[in-house]
Amino acid sequence: MQNKPLLQTLTILHSTLTIGLVAFTLFVYFQNPSFIVQTDFNDPSVYIVPIVAVMGYFLSKFLFQKQLQEVRLEGTLKTKLGKYQTASLIQYALLEGPAFLALFIYYANGNAFYLIIGLSLLAYLIALRPNIDRLIKALPLKQAEEQQLKQNK
């Protein structure tokens, strides 16, 4: 199996998720003219959104690493690439969900705190853009498999 279809599919999925989140961010920002800087500590979302965001961030990293630990050096390249794709999609989803929540709460009340949380998660999601070097670094590959991936670059 060549890596181009996998990376193209993963890049398309990542781009779709990212573009959707960017579009929602722009929609929310331009639809809500208020920009409140004060925080109301009686509002439960001031506690819920950051907790969900932090949990999404750490859970995405944890599950990504946990799924890749199950990949064996003896496995086939196709199996390894499939597990990497699954782990990456779970990681993206666990970041996108809390970002949507933060942006929705910003839309509801106009507090900049939630916009910043949503933008931070979006920036991290963008930073996770799939590429061949990240794939090679994350997977336990034999020398021949690594060369094959670099060759098809």
Coordinates of N, CA, C and O in Angstrom, one line a residue:
M1 N 0.8 -1.2 0.0 CA 0.0 0.0 0.0 C 0.9 1.2 0.0 O 1.8 1.4 0.8
Q2 N 0.6 2.1 -0.9 CA 1.3 3.4 -0.9 C 0.8 4.3 0.1 O -0.4 4.3 0.5
N3 N 1.6 5.3 0.6 CA 1.2 6.2 1.6 C 0.4 7.4 1.0 O -0.3 8.1 1.7
K4 N 0.5 7.6 -0.3 CA -0.2 8.8 -0.9 C -1.7 8.8 -0.7 O -2.3 9.8 -0.2
P5 N -2.4 7.6 -0.9 CA -3.8 7.6 -0.7 C -4.2 7.9 0.8 O -5.1 8.6 1.1
L6 N -3.4 7.3 1.7 CA -3.7 7.5 3.1 C -3.4 9.0 3.5 O -4.3 9.6 4.1
L7 N -2.3 9.5 3.1 CA -2.0 10.9 3.5 C -3.0 11.9 2.8 O -3.4 12.8 3.4
Q8 N -3.4 11.6 1.6 CA -4.4 12.4 0.9 C -5.7 12.4 1.6 O -6.3 13.4 1.8
T9 N -6.2 11.2 2.0 CA -7.4 11.0 2.7 C -7.4 11.7 4.0 O -8.3 12.5 4.4
L10 N -6.3 11.5 4.8 CA -6.1 12.1 6.1 C -6.0 13.6 5.9 O -6.6 14.4 6.8
T11 N -5.3 14.1 4.9 CA -5.2 15.6 4.7 C -6.6 16.2 4.4 O -6.9 17.2 4.9
I12 N -7.3 15.5 3.5 CA -8.7 16.0 3.1 C -9.6 16.0 4.4 O -10.3 17.0 4.6
L13 N -9.6 15.0 5.2 CA -10.4 14.9 6.4 C -10.0 16.0 7.4 O -10.8 16.7 7.9
H14 N -8.7 16.2 7.6 CA -8.2 17.2 8.5 C -8.6 18.6 8.0 O -9.0 19.4 8.7
S15 N -8.4 18.8 6.7 CA -8.7 20.1 6.1 C -10.2 20.4 6.2 O -10.6 21.5 6.5
T16 N -11.0 19.4 6.0 CA -12.5 19.6 6.1 C -12.9 19.9 7.5 O -13.7 20.9 7.7
L17 N -12.4 19.2 8.5 CA -12.7 19.5 9.9 C -12.2 20.9 10.2 O -12.9 21.7 10.9
T18 N -11.0 21.3 9.8 CA -10.4 22.6 10.1 C -11.2 23.7 9.4 O -11.5 24.7 10.1
I19 N -11.5 23.5 8.2 CA -12.3 24.6 7.4 C -13.7 24.7 8.0 O -14.1 25.9 8.2
G20 N -14.3 23.6 8.4 CA -15.6 23.7 9.1 C -15.5 24.5 10.4 O -16.4 25.4 10.6
L21 N -14.5 24.3 11.1 CA -14.3 25.0 12.4 C -14.0 26.5 12.2 O -14.5 27.3 12.9
V22 N -13.2 26.7 11.2 CA -12.8 28.1 10.8 C -14.1 28.9 10.4 O -14.4 30.0 10.8
A23 N -14.9 28.2 9.5 CA -16.1 28.8 9.0 C -17.1 29.1 10.2 O -17.7 30.2 10.3
F24 N -17.2 28.2 11.1 CA -18.1 28.4 12.3 C -17.6 29.5 13.1 O -18.3 30.3 13.7
T25 N -16.2 29.6 13.3 CA -15.6 30.6 14.1 C -15.9 32.0 13.5 O -16.3 32.9 14.2
L26 N -15.8 32.1 12.2 CA -16.1 33.4 11.5 C -17.5 33.7 11.6 O -17.9 34.9 11.9
F27 N -18.4 32.7 11.4 CA -19.8 33.0 11.5 C -20.2 33.5 12.9 O -20.9 34.5 13.1
V28 N -19.7 32.8 13.9 CA -20.0 33.2 15.3 C -19.4 34.6 15.6 O -20.1 35.4 16.3
Y29 N -18.2 34.8 15.2 CA -17.6 36.1 15.5 C -18.4 37.3 14.8 O -18.6 38.3 15.5
F30 N -18.8 37.1 13.6 CA -19.4 38.2 12.9 C -20.9 38.3 13.2 O -21.5 39.3 13.0
Q31 N -21.5 37.2 13.8 CA -22.9 37.3 14.1 C -23.2 37.8 15.5 O -24.2 38.3 15.9
N32 N -22.1 37.8 16.4 CA -22.3 38.3 17.7 C -21.5 39.6 17.9 O -20.3 39.5 18.0
P33 N -22.1 40.7 17.8 CA -21.4 42.0 17.9 C -20.8 42.3 19.3 O -19.9 43.1 19.4
S34 N -21.3 41.6 20.3 CA -20.8 41.9 21.7 C -19.5 41.2 21.9 O -19.2 40.2 21.3
F35 N -18.6 41.9 22.7 CA -17.3 41.3 23.0 C -17.1 41.6 24.5 O -16.4 42.6 24.8
I36 N -17.6 40.7 25.3 CA -17.5 40.9 26.8 C -16.2 40.4 27.3 O -15.8 39.2 27.0
V37 N -15.5 41.1 28.1 CA -14.3 40.7 28.7 C -14.4 40.3 30.1 O -13.6 39.5 30.6
Q38 N -15.4 40.7 30.8 CA -15.7 40.3 32.2 C -16.2 38.9 32.3 O -17.0 38.5 31.4
T39 N -15.9 38.2 33.3 CA -16.3 36.9 33.5 C -17.3 36.8 34.7 O -17.1 37.3 35.7
D40 N -18.4 36.1 34.4 CA -19.5 35.9 35.4 C -19.3 34.6 36.0 O -19.5 33.5 35.4
F41 N -18.8 34.5 37.2 CA -18.4 33.3 37.9 C -19.7 32.5 38.4 O -19.6 31.4 38.9
N42 N -20.9 33.1 38.2 CA -22.1 32.4 38.6 C -22.6 31.6 37.4 O -23.5 30.7 37.5
D43 N -22.0 31.8 36.2 CA -22.4 31.1 35.0 C -21.6 29.7 35.0 O -20.4 29.7 35.1
P44 N -22.3 28.6 35.0 CA -21.6 27.3 35.0 C -20.7 27.1 33.8 O -19.7 26.3 33.9
S45 N -21.0 27.7 32.7 CA -20.1 27.5 31.5 C -18.7 28.0 31.7 O -17.8 27.5 31.0
V46 N -18.5 28.9 32.6 CA -17.2 29.4 32.9 C -16.3 28.3 33.5 O -15.0 28.4 33.4
Y47 N -16.9 27.3 34.0 CA -16.1 26.2 34.6 C -16.2 25.0 33.6 O -15.2 24.3 33.4
I48 N -17.3 24.8 33.0 CA -17.5 23.6 32.1 C -16.6 23.7 30.8 O -16.0 22.7 30.5
V49 N -16.7 24.8 30.2 CA -15.9 24.9 28.9 C -14.4 24.7 29.0 O -13.8 23.9 28.3
P50 N -13.8 25.4 30.0 CA -12.3 25.1 30.1 C -12.0 23.7 30.5 O -11.0 23.1 30.0
I51 N -12.9 23.1 31.4 CA -12.6 21.7 31.8 C -12.8 20.8 30.6 O -12.0 19.9 30.3
V52 N -13.8 21.0 29.8 CA -14.0 20.2 28.6 C -12.9 20.4 27.6 O -12.4 19.4 27.0
A53 N -12.4 21.6 27.4 CA -11.3 21.9 26.5 C -10.0 21.2 26.9 O -9.3 20.6 26.1
V54 N -9.7 21.3 28.2 CA -8.5 20.7 28.7 C -8.6 19.1 28.6 O -7.6 18.5 28.2
M55 N -9.8 18.6 29.0 CA -10.0 17.2 28.9 C -9.9 16.7 27.4 O -9.2 15.7 27.1
G56 N -10.4 17.5 26.5 CA -10.3 17.1 25.1 C -8.9 17.1 24.6 O -8.5 16.2 23.9
Y57 N -8.1 18.1 25.0 CA -6.7 18.2 24.6 C -5.9 17.0 25.1 O -5.2 16.3 24.4
F58 N -6.0 16.8 26.4 CA -5.2 15.7 27.0 C -5.7 14.3 26.6 O -4.9 13.4 26.3
L59 N -7.0 14.2 26.5 CA -7.6 12.9 26.0 C -7.2 12.6 24.6 O -6.9 11.5 24.2
S60 N -7.1 13.6 23.7 CA -6.7 13.4 22.4 C -5.3 13.0 22.3 O -5.0 12.1 21.5
K61 N -4.4 13.6 23.1 CA -3.0 13.2 23.1 C -2.9 11.7 23.6 O -2.1 10.9 23.1
F62 N -3.6 11.5 24.7 CA -3.5 10.2 25.4 C -4.0 9.1 24.5 O -3.3 8.0 24.3
L63 N -5.2 9.2 23.9 CA -5.7 8.2 23.1 C -4.9 8.0 21.8 O -4.8 6.8 21.3
F64 N -4.4 9.1 21.2 CA -3.5 9.0 20.1 C -2.3 8.1 20.4 O -2.0 7.1 19.6
Q65 N -1.6 8.4 21.5 CA -0.4 7.6 21.9 C -0.8 6.2 22.2 O -0.1 5.3 21.9
K66 N -1.9 6.0 22.9 CA -2.3 4.7 23.3 C -2.6 3.8 22.1 O -2.2 2.6 22.1
Q67 N -3.3 4.3 21.1 CA -3.6 3.5 19.9 C -2.3 3.2 19.1 O -2.2 2.1 18.6
L68 N -1.4 4.1 19.1 CA -0.2 3.9 18.4 C 0.8 2.9 19.1 O 1.6 2.3 18.5
Q69 N 0.6 2.8 20.5 CA 1.4 1.8 21.2 C 0.9 0.4 20.9 O 1.7 -0.5 21.0
E70 N -0.3 0.2 20.4 CA -0.8 -1.1 20.0 C -0.2 -1.5 18.7 O -0.3 -2.7 18.3
V71 N 0.4 -0.6 17.9 CA 1.0 -1.0 16.6 C 2.3 -1.7 16.9 O 3.1 -1.3 17.6
R72 N 2.4 -2.9 16.3 CA 3.6 -3.7 16.4 C 4.5 -3.5 15.3 O 4.1 -3.3 14.2
L73 N 5.8 -3.6 15.6 CA 6.9 -3.5 14.6 C 6.7 -4.6 13.6 O 7.0 -4.4 12.4
E74 N 6.2 -5.7 13.9 CA 6.1 -6.9 13.0 C 4.9 -6.7 12.1 O 4.8 -7.5 11.1
G75 N 4.0 -5.8 12.4 CA 2.8 -5.7 11.6 C 3.1 -5.2 10.1 O 4.2 -4.7 9.9
T76 N 2.1 -5.3 9.3 CA 2.3 -4.8 7.9 C 2.2 -3.3 7.9 O 1.6 -2.7 8.8
L77 N 2.7 -2.7 6.8 CA 2.7 -1.3 6.7 C 1.2 -0.8 6.5 O 0.9 0.2 7.1
K78 N 0.4 -1.6 5.8 CA -1.0 -1.2 5.6 C -1.7 -1.1 6.9 O -2.5 -0.2 7.2
T79 N -1.5 -2.1 7.8 CA -2.1 -2.1 9.1 C -1.6 -0.9 10.0 O -2.4 -0.3 10.6
K80 N -0.3 -0.6 9.9 CA 0.2 0.5 10.7 C -0.4 1.8 10.2 O -0.8 2.7 11.0
L81 N -0.5 2.0 8.9 CA -1.0 3.2 8.4 C -2.5 3.3 8.7 O -3.0 4.4 9.0
G82 N -3.2 2.2 8.7 CA -4.7 2.3 9.0 C -4.9 2.7 10.5 O -5.8 3.5 10.8
K83 N -4.0 2.1 11.4 CA -4.1 2.5 12.8 C -3.8 4.0 13.0 O -4.4 4.6 13.8
Y84 N -2.8 4.4 12.3 CA -2.4 5.8 12.4 C -3.6 6.7 11.9 O -3.8 7.7 12.6
Q85 N -4.2 6.4 10.9 CA -5.3 7.2 10.4 C -6.5 7.2 11.4 O -7.0 8.2 11.7
T86 N -6.8 6.0 12.0 CA -7.8 6.0 13.0 C -7.5 6.8 14.2 O -8.3 7.6 14.7
A87 N -6.2 6.7 14.7 CA -5.8 7.4 15.8 C -5.8 9.0 15.6 O -6.2 9.7 16.4
S88 N -5.5 9.3 14.4 CA -5.5 10.8 14.0 C -6.9 11.3 14.0 O -7.2 12.4 14.4
L89 N -7.8 10.6 13.4 CA -9.2 11.0 13.3 C -9.8 11.2 14.7 O -10.5 12.1 14.9
I90 N -9.5 10.3 15.6 CA -10.0 10.4 17.0 C -9.4 11.6 17.6 O -10.1 12.4 18.3
Q91 N -8.1 11.8 17.4 CA -7.5 13.0 17.9 C -8.1 14.3 17.4 O -8.4 15.2 18.2
Y92 N -8.4 14.4 16.2 CA -9.0 15.6 15.6 C -10.4 15.8 16.2 O -10.8 16.9 16.5
A93 N -11.2 14.7 16.3 CA -12.5 14.8 16.8 C -12.6 15.3 18.3 O -13.4 16.1 18.6
L94 N -11.6 14.8 19.0 CA -11.6 15.2 20.4 C -11.1 16.6 20.6 O -11.3 17.2 21.7
L95 N -10.6 17.2 19.6 CA -10.2 18.7 19.7 C -11.3 19.5 19.1 O -11.6 20.6 19.6
E96 N -12.0 19.0 18.1 CA -13.0 19.8 17.4 C -14.3 19.9 18.3 O -14.9 21.0 18.3
G97 N -14.6 18.9 19.0 CA -15.8 18.9 19.8 C -15.8 20.1 20.9 O -16.7 20.9 20.9
P98 N -14.7 20.1 21.7 CA -14.6 21.2 22.7 C -14.5 22.6 22.0 O -15.0 23.6 22.6
A99 N -13.9 22.6 20.9 CA -13.8 23.9 20.2 C -15.1 24.4 19.8 O -15.5 25.6 19.9
F100 N -16.0 23.5 19.2 CA -17.3 23.9 18.8 C -18.1 24.3 20.1 O -18.9 25.3 20.0
L101 N -18.0 23.6 21.2 CA -18.7 24.0 22.4 C -18.3 25.4 22.9 O -19.2 26.2 23.2
A102 N -17.0 25.7 22.9 CA -16.5 27.0 23.3 C -17.1 28.1 22.4 O -17.5 29.1 22.9
L103 N -17.0 27.8 21.1 CA -17.5 28.8 20.1 C -19.0 29.0 20.2 O -19.6 30.1 20.1
F104 N -19.8 27.9 20.5 CA -21.2 28.0 20.7 C -21.6 28.9 21.9 O -22.5 29.7 21.9
I105 N -20.8 28.6 23.0 CA -21.1 29.4 24.2 C -20.7 30.9 24.0 O -21.4 31.8 24.5
Y106 N -19.6 31.1 23.2 CA -19.3 32.5 22.9 C -20.4 33.1 22.1 O -20.8 34.3 22.3
Y107 N -21.0 32.4 21.2 CA -22.1 32.9 20.4 C -23.3 33.2 21.3 O -24.0 34.2 21.0
A108 N -23.5 32.4 22.3 CA -24.7 32.6 23.2 C -24.5 33.8 24.1 O -25.5 34.5 24.4
N109 N -23.3 34.1 24.6 CA -23.1 35.2 25.5 C -22.1 36.2 25.2 O -22.0 37.2 25.9
G110 N -21.3 36.0 24.2 CA -20.4 37.1 23.7 C -19.2 37.3 24.6 O -18.4 38.2 24.4
N111 N -18.9 36.3 25.5 CA -17.7 36.4 26.3 C -16.4 36.0 25.6 O -16.4 34.9 25.1
A112 N -15.4 36.9 25.5 CA -14.2 36.6 24.7 C -13.4 35.4 25.3 O -12.7 34.8 24.5
F113 N -13.6 35.1 26.5 CA -13.0 33.9 27.1 C -13.2 32.7 26.3 O -12.3 31.9 26.1
Y114 N -14.4 32.5 25.9 CA -14.8 31.3 25.2 C -14.2 31.3 23.7 O -13.8 30.3 23.2
L115 N -14.2 32.5 23.2 CA -13.6 32.6 21.8 C -12.1 32.3 21.9 O -11.6 31.6 21.0
I116 N -11.4 32.7 22.9 CA -10.0 32.4 23.0 C -9.8 30.9 23.2 O -8.9 30.4 22.6
I117 N -10.6 30.3 24.0 CA -10.5 28.8 24.1 C -10.7 28.1 22.8 O -9.9 27.3 22.4
G118 N -11.8 28.5 22.1 CA -12.1 27.9 20.8 C -10.9 28.2 19.7 O -10.5 27.3 19.0
L119 N -10.4 29.4 19.7 CA -9.3 29.7 18.8 C -8.0 28.9 19.2 O -7.3 28.5 18.3
S120 N -7.8 28.7 20.5 CA -6.6 28.0 20.9 C -6.7 26.5 20.4 O -5.7 25.9 19.9
L121 N -7.9 25.9 20.6 CA -8.1 24.5 20.1 C -8.0 24.5 18.6 O -7.4 23.5 18.0
L122 N -8.5 25.5 17.9 CA -8.4 25.5 16.4 C -6.9 25.6 16.0 O -6.5 24.9 15.1
A123 N -6.2 26.5 16.7 CA -4.7 26.6 16.3 C -4.0 25.3 16.5 O -3.2 24.9 15.7
Y124 N -4.3 24.6 17.6 CA -3.7 23.3 17.8 C -4.1 22.3 16.8 O -3.2 21.5 16.3
L125 N -5.3 22.3 16.4 CA -5.8 21.4 15.3 C -5.1 21.7 14.0 O -4.7 20.7 13.3
I126 N -4.9 22.9 13.7 CA -4.2 23.3 12.5 C -2.7 22.8 12.6 O -2.2 22.3 11.6
A127 N -2.1 22.9 13.8 CA -0.7 22.5 13.9 C -0.6 21.0 13.7 O 0.5 20.5 13.4
L128 N -1.6 20.2 13.9 CA -1.6 18.8 13.7 C -1.8 18.3 12.3 O -2.0 17.1 12.0
R129 N -1.6 19.2 11.4 CA -1.8 18.9 9.9 C -1.0 17.7 9.6 O 0.2 17.6 9.9
P130 N -1.6 16.7 9.0 CA -0.8 15.4 8.7 C 0.3 15.6 7.7 O 0.1 16.3 6.7
N131 N 1.4 15.0 7.9 CA 2.5 15.0 6.9 C 3.3 13.7 7.1 O 3.2 13.0 8.2
I132 N 4.2 13.4 6.2 CA 4.9 12.2 6.2 C 5.9 12.1 7.4 O 6.1 11.1 7.9
D133 N 6.5 13.2 7.7 CA 7.5 13.2 8.8 C 6.8 12.9 10.1 O 7.4 12.2 10.9
R134 N 5.6 13.5 10.4 CA 4.9 13.2 11.6 C 4.5 11.8 11.7 O 4.6 11.1 12.7
L135 N 4.1 11.2 10.5 CA 3.7 9.8 10.5 C 4.9 8.9 10.8 O 4.8 8.0 11.6
I136 N 6.0 9.2 10.2 CA 7.2 8.4 10.4 C 7.7 8.4 11.9 O 8.1 7.4 12.5
K137 N 7.6 9.6 12.4 CA 8.0 9.8 13.8 C 7.1 9.1 14.8 O 7.5 8.5 15.8
A138 N 5.8 9.0 14.5 CA 4.8 8.4 15.4 C 4.8 6.9 15.3 O 4.5 6.2 16.4
L139 N 5.0 6.3 14.2 CA 4.9 4.8 14.0 C 6.2 4.1 14.2 O 7.2 4.6 13.8
P140 N 6.1 2.9 14.8 CA 7.2 2.0 14.9 C 7.4 1.3 13.5 O 6.7 0.4 13.1
L141 N 8.4 1.8 12.7 CA 8.6 1.3 11.4 C 9.9 0.6 11.2 O 10.9 1.0 11.9
K142 N 9.9 -0.3 10.4 CA 11.2 -1.0 10.0 C 11.9 0.0 9.0 O 11.3 0.9 8.4
Q143 N 13.2 -0.2 8.9 CA 14.0 0.7 8.0 C 13.4 0.7 6.6 O 13.3 1.7 5.9
A144 N 13.1 -0.5 6.1 CA 12.5 -0.6 4.7 C 11.2 0.1 4.6 O 11.0 0.7 3.5
E145 N 10.4 0.0 5.6 CA 9.1 0.7 5.5 C 9.3 2.2 5.5 O 8.6 2.9 4.8
E146 N 10.2 2.7 6.3 CA 10.5 4.1 6.4 C 11.0 4.6 5.1 O 10.6 5.7 4.6
Q147 N 11.9 3.8 4.5 CA 12.4 4.2 3.1 C 11.3 4.2 2.1 O 11.2 5.1 1.2
Q148 N 10.4 3.3 2.2 CA 9.3 3.2 1.2 C 8.4 4.4 1.4 O 7.9 5.0 0.4
L149 N 8.1 4.8 2.6 CA 7.3 6.0 2.8 C 8.0 7.3 2.3 O 7.3 8.1 1.7
K150 N 9.3 7.4 2.6 CA 10.0 8.6 2.1 C 10.1 8.6 0.6 O 10.1 9.6 0.0
Q151 N 10.2 7.4 0.0 CA 10.4 7.3 -1.5 C 9.1 7.7 -2.2 O 9.1 8.4 -3.2
N152 N 7.9 7.4 -1.6 CA 6.6 7.8 -2.2 C 6.2 9.2 -1.8 O 5.1 9.6 -2.2
K153 N 7.0 9.9 -1.2 CA 6.8 11.3 -0.8 C 6.5 12.1 -1.9 O 6.0 12.8 -2.4

